[in-house]
Coordinates of C-alpha atoms in Angstrom, one line a residue:
M970 CA 0.0 0.0 0.0
R971 CA 1.5 3.4 -1.0
F972 CA 0.4 6.7 0.3
S973 CA 1.5 10.1 -1.1
L974 CA 2.6 12.7 1.4
G975 CA 2.5 16.5 1.3
F976 CA 4.2 19.0 3.6
I977 CA 4.5 22.7 4.0
S978 CA 7.0 24.2 6.4
S979 CA 6.5 27.7 7.8
S980 CA 9.4 27.4 10.3
S981 CA 12.0 29.1 8.1
G982 CA 9.8 31.0 5.6
S983 CA 10.8 28.6 2.8
L984 CA 8.3 26.5 0.9
L985 CA 8.7 22.7 0.8
L986 CA 6.2 20.5 -1.0
R987 CA 6.3 16.7 -0.9
F988 CA 4.4 14.5 -3.4
N989 CA 4.6 10.7 -3.4
Y990 CA 7.6 10.8 -1.0
F991 CA 9.7 13.1 -3.2
L992 CA 10.9 16.5 -2.0
V993 CA 10.2 19.4 -4.4
S994 CA 11.8 22.7 -3.5
T995 CA 12.0 26.0 -5.4
K996 CA 15.7 25.6 -5.9
C997 CA 15.3 22.0 -7.2
I998 CA 12.7 23.1 -9.7
K999 CA 14.7 26.0 -11.0
T1000 CA 18.1 24.5 -11.1
H1001 CA 17.5 20.9 -12.0
C1002 CA 14.1 20.8 -13.8
K1003 CA 14.6 24.1 -15.7
L1004 CA 10.8 24.7 -15.6
F1005 CA 10.8 28.4 -14.6
P1006 CA 13.2 31.3 -15.0
S1007 CA 13.1 32.7 -11.5
N1008 CA 12.7 31.8 -7.9
S1009 CA 9.8 34.2 -7.5
R1010 CA 7.9 32.7 -10.4
V1011 CA 8.7 29.2 -9.2
L1012 CA 7.3 30.0 -5.8
A1013 CA 4.1 31.6 -7.2
T1014 CA 3.5 28.9 -9.8
S1015 CA 4.2 26.1 -7.3
W1016 CA 1.9 27.5 -4.7
K1017 CA -0.9 28.1 -7.2
S1018 CA -0.6 24.5 -8.5
F1019 CA -0.4 23.2 -5.0
M1020 CA -3.4 25.0 -3.7
T1021 CA -5.4 24.0 -6.8
M1022 CA -4.6 20.3 -6.2
A1023 CA -5.0 20.3 -2.4
T1024 CA -8.5 21.3 -1.1
K1025 CA -7.8 20.3 2.5
R1026 CA -4.9 21.0 4.8
I1027 CA -3.9 19.4 8.1
G1028 CA -2.0 21.6 10.7
T1029 CA 0.2 20.4 13.4
H1030 CA 3.1 22.0 15.4
N1031 CA 6.6 22.3 14.1
G1032 CA 9.7 21.7 16.2
K1033 CA 10.2 18.4 18.1
F1034 CA 7.7 15.8 17.1
H1035 CA 6.2 12.8 18.9
C1036 CA 4.6 9.6 17.9
D1037 CA 1.1 10.8 18.6
E1038 CA 0.9 13.6 16.0
A1039 CA 2.9 11.5 13.5
L1040 CA 0.3 8.7 13.6
A1041 CA -2.6 11.2 13.8
C1042 CA -1.5 12.9 10.6
F1043 CA -1.0 9.6 8.9
L1044 CA -4.4 8.3 9.9
L1045 CA -6.2 11.5 8.8
R1046 CA -4.7 11.1 5.4
L1047 CA -6.3 7.7 5.0
T1048 CA -9.8 9.2 5.4
D1049 CA -12.1 10.4 2.6
T1050 CA -12.2 13.9 4.1
F1051 CA -8.5 14.4 4.3
R1052 CA -7.1 12.0 1.8
D1053 CA -3.6 13.0 0.7
A1054 CA -4.0 16.4 2.4
P1055 CA -0.7 18.3 2.9
I1056 CA 0.7 18.8 6.4
V1057 CA 1.4 22.3 7.6
R1058 CA 3.8 22.3 10.5
T1059 CA 3.7 25.6 12.4
R1060 CA 2.7 27.2 15.7
D1061 CA 1.5 30.4 14.0
E1062 CA -2.0 30.8 15.2
N1063 CA -3.1 32.7 12.2
L1064 CA -1.9 29.9 9.9
L1065 CA -3.5 27.2 12.1
S1066 CA -6.8 29.0 12.0
Q1067 CA -6.8 28.6 8.2
M1068 CA -6.3 24.8 8.4
D1069 CA -9.2 22.4 7.8
C1070 CA -7.9 20.2 10.6
V1071 CA -5.5 20.8 13.4
V1072 CA -3.9 18.1 15.6
D1073 CA -1.7 18.3 18.7
V1074 CA -1.6 22.1 18.9
G1075 CA -4.1 25.0 19.2
G1076 CA -5.6 24.2 22.6
I1077 CA -9.0 23.0 21.2
Y1078 CA -10.7 19.7 21.1
D1079 CA -13.8 19.9 19.0
P1080 CA -14.4 17.1 16.5
K1081 CA -17.2 19.0 14.8
I1082 CA -14.6 21.5 13.4
F1083 CA -11.7 18.9 13.3
R1084 CA -9.6 20.3 16.2
F1085 CA -7.8 17.5 18.0
D1086 CA -5.5 18.9 20.7
H1087 CA -5.2 17.4 24.2
H1088 CA -2.8 19.8 26.0
Q1089 CA -5.4 22.3 27.2
R1090 CA -6.4 22.6 30.9
G1091 CA -9.4 20.4 31.8
F1092 CA -9.0 17.9 29.0
L1093 CA -10.2 14.5 30.3
E1094 CA -11.3 12.8 27.1
T1095 CA -10.8 9.0 27.1
F1096 CA -11.5 6.3 24.5
S1097 CA -14.6 4.9 26.2
E1098 CA -16.2 4.6 29.6
K1099 CA -14.1 1.5 30.2
T1100 CA -10.8 3.3 29.8
F1101 CA -9.1 5.9 31.9
I1102 CA -6.0 6.9 29.9
P1103 CA -6.3 10.5 28.5
L1104 CA -6.2 10.5 24.8
S1105 CA -3.4 12.1 22.8
S1106 CA -3.9 13.4 19.3
A1107 CA -3.4 9.8 18.0
G1108 CA -6.2 8.5 20.2
L1109 CA -8.5 11.4 19.4
V1110 CA -8.1 10.9 15.6
Y1111 CA -8.5 7.1 16.0
K1112 CA -11.6 7.5 18.2
H1113 CA -13.4 9.6 15.6
F1114 CA -12.0 8.1 12.3
G1115 CA -10.9 4.6 13.3
R1116 CA -13.9 2.7 12.1
E1117 CA -13.8 4.5 8.7
I1118 CA -10.1 3.7 8.4
L1119 CA -10.6 0.0 9.3
T1120 CA -13.4 -0.2 6.7
K1121 CA -10.8 0.8 4.1
L1122 CA -8.0 -1.3 5.4
V1123 CA -10.1 -4.4 6.1
P1124 CA -13.1 -4.2 3.9
D1125 CA -14.1 -7.9 4.0
I1126 CA -15.3 -8.2 7.6
D1127 CA -18.8 -7.5 9.0
D1128 CA -19.7 -4.7 11.4
T1129 CA -19.6 -6.9 14.4
N1130 CA -16.0 -8.1 13.8
R1131 CA -15.0 -4.6 12.8
N1132 CA -16.2 -3.2 16.1
V1133 CA -14.2 -5.9 17.9
L1134 CA -11.2 -5.0 15.9
F1135 CA -11.7 -1.3 16.6
E1136 CA -11.6 -1.9 20.3
H1137 CA -8.6 -4.3 20.1
I1138 CA -6.5 -2.0 18.0
Y1139 CA -7.0 0.8 20.5
S1140 CA -6.2 -1.2 23.6
S1141 CA -3.3 -3.1 22.0
F1142 CA -1.7 -0.3 19.9
V1143 CA -3.0 3.2 20.2
E1144 CA -3.6 3.3 24.0
E1145 CA 0.1 2.8 24.7
L1146 CA 0.9 5.9 22.6
D1147 CA -1.7 7.9 24.4
A1148 CA -0.3 6.9 27.8
I1149 CA 3.3 7.6 26.9
D1150 CA 2.5 11.0 25.4
N1151 CA 0.5 12.0 28.5
G1152 CA 3.1 10.7 31.0
V1153 CA 1.0 7.9 32.4
N1154 CA 3.1 5.1 34.0
A1155 CA 2.4 1.5 33.1
Y1156 CA 2.3 0.7 36.8
D1157 CA 2.3 2.4 40.2
T1158 CA 5.7 2.1 41.9
D1159 CA 8.2 4.2 43.8
I1160 CA 10.9 1.7 43.1
A1161 CA 13.3 2.4 40.2
P1162 CA 13.0 -0.1 37.4
K1163 CA 15.8 -2.6 36.9
Y1164 CA 16.1 -1.6 33.3
S1165 CA 14.5 0.8 30.8
I1166 CA 13.0 0.0 27.4
H1167 CA 14.2 2.3 24.6
T1168 CA 12.9 0.5 21.5
H1169 CA 9.1 0.9 21.7
L1170 CA 7.4 2.8 18.9
S1171 CA 7.2 6.1 20.7
A1172 CA 11.0 5.9 21.4
R1173 CA 11.8 5.0 17.9
I1174 CA 9.7 7.9 16.5
G1175 CA 11.5 10.3 19.0
S1176 CA 14.9 9.1 17.8
L1177 CA 14.0 10.4 14.3
N1178 CA 14.1 14.0 15.5
P1179 CA 17.2 15.9 14.3
A1180 CA 20.1 15.7 16.7
W1181 CA 20.8 18.7 18.9
N1182 CA 24.2 19.2 17.3
E1183 CA 23.1 18.5 13.7
S1184 CA 23.8 21.4 11.3
N1185 CA 21.0 22.5 9.0
P1186 CA 18.7 19.5 9.8
D1187 CA 15.8 18.7 7.5
E1188 CA 13.0 18.6 10.1
E1189 CA 10.3 18.0 7.4
A1190 CA 12.1 15.0 6.0
A1191 CA 12.5 13.7 9.6
F1192 CA 8.7 14.1 10.2
Q1193 CA 7.9 12.4 7.0
R1194 CA 10.0 9.4 8.2
A1195 CA 8.2 9.5 11.5
M1196 CA 4.8 9.4 9.7
E1197 CA 5.9 6.5 7.6
L1198 CA 7.2 4.5 10.5
A1199 CA 4.2 5.1 12.7
G1200 CA 1.8 4.5 9.8
N1201 CA 3.5 1.4 8.5
E1202 CA 3.5 -0.2 11.9
F1203 CA -0.2 0.7 12.4
I1204 CA -1.1 -0.9 9.1
E1205 CA 0.9 -4.0 9.8
F1206 CA -0.7 -4.3 13.2
V1207 CA -4.2 -4.0 11.6
R1208 CA -3.3 -6.6 9.1
K1209 CA -2.1 -9.1 11.7
S1210 CA -5.0 -8.4 13.9
A1211 CA -7.5 -9.0 11.1
N1212 CA -5.8 -12.1 9.8
I1213 CA -4.4 -13.7 12.9
W1214 CA -5.9 -12.3 16.1
L1215 CA -9.5 -12.0 15.0
P1216 CA -9.9 -15.5 13.6
A1217 CA -8.4 -16.9 16.8
R1218 CA -10.8 -14.9 18.9
N1219 CA -13.8 -16.2 16.9
I1220 CA -12.6 -19.8 17.5
V1221 CA -12.3 -19.2 21.2
K1222 CA -15.6 -17.3 21.4
E1223 CA -17.5 -20.1 19.7
A1224 CA -15.9 -22.7 22.0
F1225 CA -16.6 -20.5 25.0
E1226 CA -20.3 -20.2 24.1
R1227 CA -20.8 -23.9 23.7
R1228 CA -18.9 -25.0 26.8
S1229 CA -22.2 -26.0 28.4
S1230 CA -22.5 -28.8 25.8
I1231 CA -19.1 -30.1 26.8
D1232 CA -19.6 -30.4 30.5
D1233 CA -22.3 -29.3 32.9
S1234 CA -19.7 -27.5 35.1
F1235 CA -19.2 -24.8 32.4
E1236 CA -15.5 -25.0 33.4
I1237 CA -14.1 -26.8 30.4
V1238 CA -13.6 -25.3 27.0
V1239 CA -12.7 -27.4 23.9
L1240 CA -11.0 -25.8 20.9
E1241 CA -11.5 -27.7 17.7
T1242 CA -8.5 -25.9 16.3
A1243 CA -5.4 -25.0 18.2
C1244 CA -4.8 -21.2 18.4
P1245 CA -3.7 -18.5 20.8
W1246 CA -6.5 -18.5 23.4
K1247 CA -5.5 -16.9 26.7
S1248 CA -6.2 -13.2 26.1
H1249 CA -9.5 -14.0 24.3
L1250 CA -10.7 -16.3 27.1
Y1251 CA -10.0 -13.7 29.8
E1252 CA -11.8 -11.0 27.8
L1253 CA -14.8 -13.2 27.2
E1254 CA -15.0 -14.2 30.9
E1255 CA -14.8 -10.5 31.9
A1256 CA -17.6 -9.6 29.5
E1257 CA -19.8 -12.5 30.8
A1258 CA -19.0 -11.6 34.5
A1259 CA -20.3 -8.1 33.9
L1260 CA -23.7 -9.6 32.9
N1261 CA -23.7 -12.5 35.3
D1262 CA -22.1 -12.3 38.7
K1263 CA -22.5 -16.0 39.2
A1264 CA -20.6 -17.0 36.0
K1265 CA -18.0 -19.7 36.6
S1266 CA -14.4 -19.3 35.5
V1267 CA -13.0 -21.8 33.0
K1268 CA -10.5 -24.2 34.6
Y1269 CA -9.3 -26.3 31.7
V1270 CA -8.9 -25.8 27.9
V1271 CA -8.7 -28.9 25.7
Y1272 CA -7.2 -28.6 22.2
P1273 CA -5.5 -30.7 19.5
R1274 CA -1.8 -30.9 19.0
K1275 CA 0.1 -31.2 15.7
D1276 CA 1.0 -34.9 16.3
G1277 CA -2.7 -35.8 16.7
S1278 CA -2.7 -36.0 20.4
W1279 CA -4.7 -33.6 22.6
S1280 CA -3.7 -31.3 25.4
V1281 CA -5.6 -30.4 28.6
Q1282 CA -4.2 -27.1 29.9
A1283 CA -5.0 -25.5 33.2
V1284 CA -6.0 -21.9 32.9
S1285 CA -3.6 -19.5 34.8
L1286 CA -4.9 -16.9 37.3
T1287 CA -4.0 -14.2 34.9
E1288 CA -2.4 -14.1 31.4
Q1289 CA 1.0 -13.3 32.9
S1290 CA 0.8 -15.7 35.9
F1291 CA 2.5 -19.1 36.1
K1292 CA 0.0 -20.1 38.8
S1293 CA -3.1 -22.0 37.6
R1294 CA -6.6 -21.6 38.8
K1295 CA -6.8 -25.4 39.3
P1296 CA -3.7 -27.3 38.3
L1297 CA -4.0 -30.9 37.3
P1298 CA -4.0 -33.2 40.4
S1299 CA -0.8 -33.5 42.3
S1300 CA -1.0 -37.4 42.1
W1301 CA -0.7 -37.1 38.3
R1302 CA 2.2 -34.6 38.1
G1303 CA 5.5 -35.7 36.6
L1304 CA 4.1 -39.1 35.5
R1305 CA 4.1 -40.5 32.0
D1306 CA 2.6 -43.2 29.8
E1307 CA 1.5 -46.4 31.7
A1308 CA 2.3 -45.0 35.1
L1309 CA 0.1 -42.0 34.5
S1310 CA -2.7 -44.1 32.9
N1311 CA -2.8 -46.3 36.0
V1312 CA -3.3 -43.3 38.3
V1313 CA -5.8 -41.5 36.1
G1314 CA -7.7 -44.7 35.4
I1315 CA -7.8 -44.5 31.6
S1316 CA -5.5 -45.8 29.0
D1317 CA -3.3 -43.9 26.5
C1318 CA -2.3 -41.0 28.8
V1319 CA 1.0 -39.4 27.6
F1320 CA 2.2 -37.2 30.4
V1321 CA 1.4 -34.5 32.9
H1322 CA 3.9 -31.7 33.6
A1323 CA 5.5 -31.6 37.0
T1324 CA 3.8 -28.3 37.8
G1325 CA 0.4 -29.6 36.7
F1326 CA -0.2 -26.8 34.2
I1327 CA -0.7 -29.2 31.3
G1328 CA -1.3 -32.8 30.4
V1329 CA -1.5 -34.8 27.2
H1330 CA -3.6 -37.7 26.0
K1331 CA -3.4 -39.6 22.7
N1332 CA -7.0 -38.7 21.7
Y1333 CA -9.7 -36.1 22.3
Q1334 CA -12.0 -38.2 24.4
G1335 CA -9.2 -39.2 26.8
A1336 CA -8.1 -35.5 27.2
L1337 CA -11.7 -34.5 28.0
T1338 CA -12.0 -37.3 30.5
M1339 CA -8.7 -36.1 32.2
A1340 CA -10.2 -32.6 32.4
R1341 CA -13.5 -33.9 33.9
K1342 CA -11.7 -36.1 36.4
A1343 CA -9.3 -33.3 37.4
L1344 CA -12.2 -31.0 38.1
K1345 CA -13.6 -33.4 40.7
I1346 CA -10.3 -34.2 42.3
A1347 CA -9.3 -30.5 42.4
D1348 CA -12.6 -29.6 44.1
S1349 CA -11.7 -32.0 46.9
E1350 CA -8.1 -30.9 47.3

């Protein structure tokens, strides 16, 4: 996918236009292209042609840039309203007032007039009632244009799946950028971290700013690279989410909804296809618990393995925890083959891990039986 980019810089009084990733300057046109006889005529003709072609302009601040406005500008240029609109980088209030859209500067948040700043006193906008991270310009643009953008990038999914994708991409991609730009720590602690992470997207975008001791830096070219980096990573994340994350979620959702047909306990989920399931399961449980305070948590997930055998895996307390809600019985742990089969009371058992977080049986029915037996034993332990 290729996107043309346009820029105007007012920081030095010079005119810079960018079309399809190529820099066009008055000097370049006069000296190398031999199109016009003088700089003044080049400037006037270039500006007239530029303004005829571009009906909408997006304003943001010049100077040091961050990931949020780089992504916000990229996203806006994917929309019908601002498709391929040039970017005007300035803090001149008079110029900004002439822009069709302004992001990350101006002190105004009003989507009706396409103003998306978040630095003003009293700004408390969040993505939804379920979130508490204040939005940056990236989050604001995504909140108001995200569904339209996803419709263009992923046209072959229905509205239900698109809404699921919309929420997921915010929580797993954009929210991090909002939090970092607004100075929200990932966790509450007074203890200094043992190490720092310098390679996340916001840090990599920040590293594209001209160096403090760089002579005659091309700030506009640097911002273009920032837009391309943020935008390409966004598009790749959307692609993977639509092609990998969403199909897995639908598999887990279907299995979760039919778990009553697997076992009366509602505590065993069977996946007909092996896929990443943990994050989806926790989200589905959380949604169900919000509607039913008596909902039971899943204890075991049964799924096929590549060699034809079946796993029964204990669900951990949280996605990051190594401790299971109900590990497989201690009398099974560390045993294999015949020794394990004798203890479990069924043939063809393969093994149970020493910690009890997973076990394997040669076939589906055996793995399901192990899960059912473990539920009863675990209840009595």
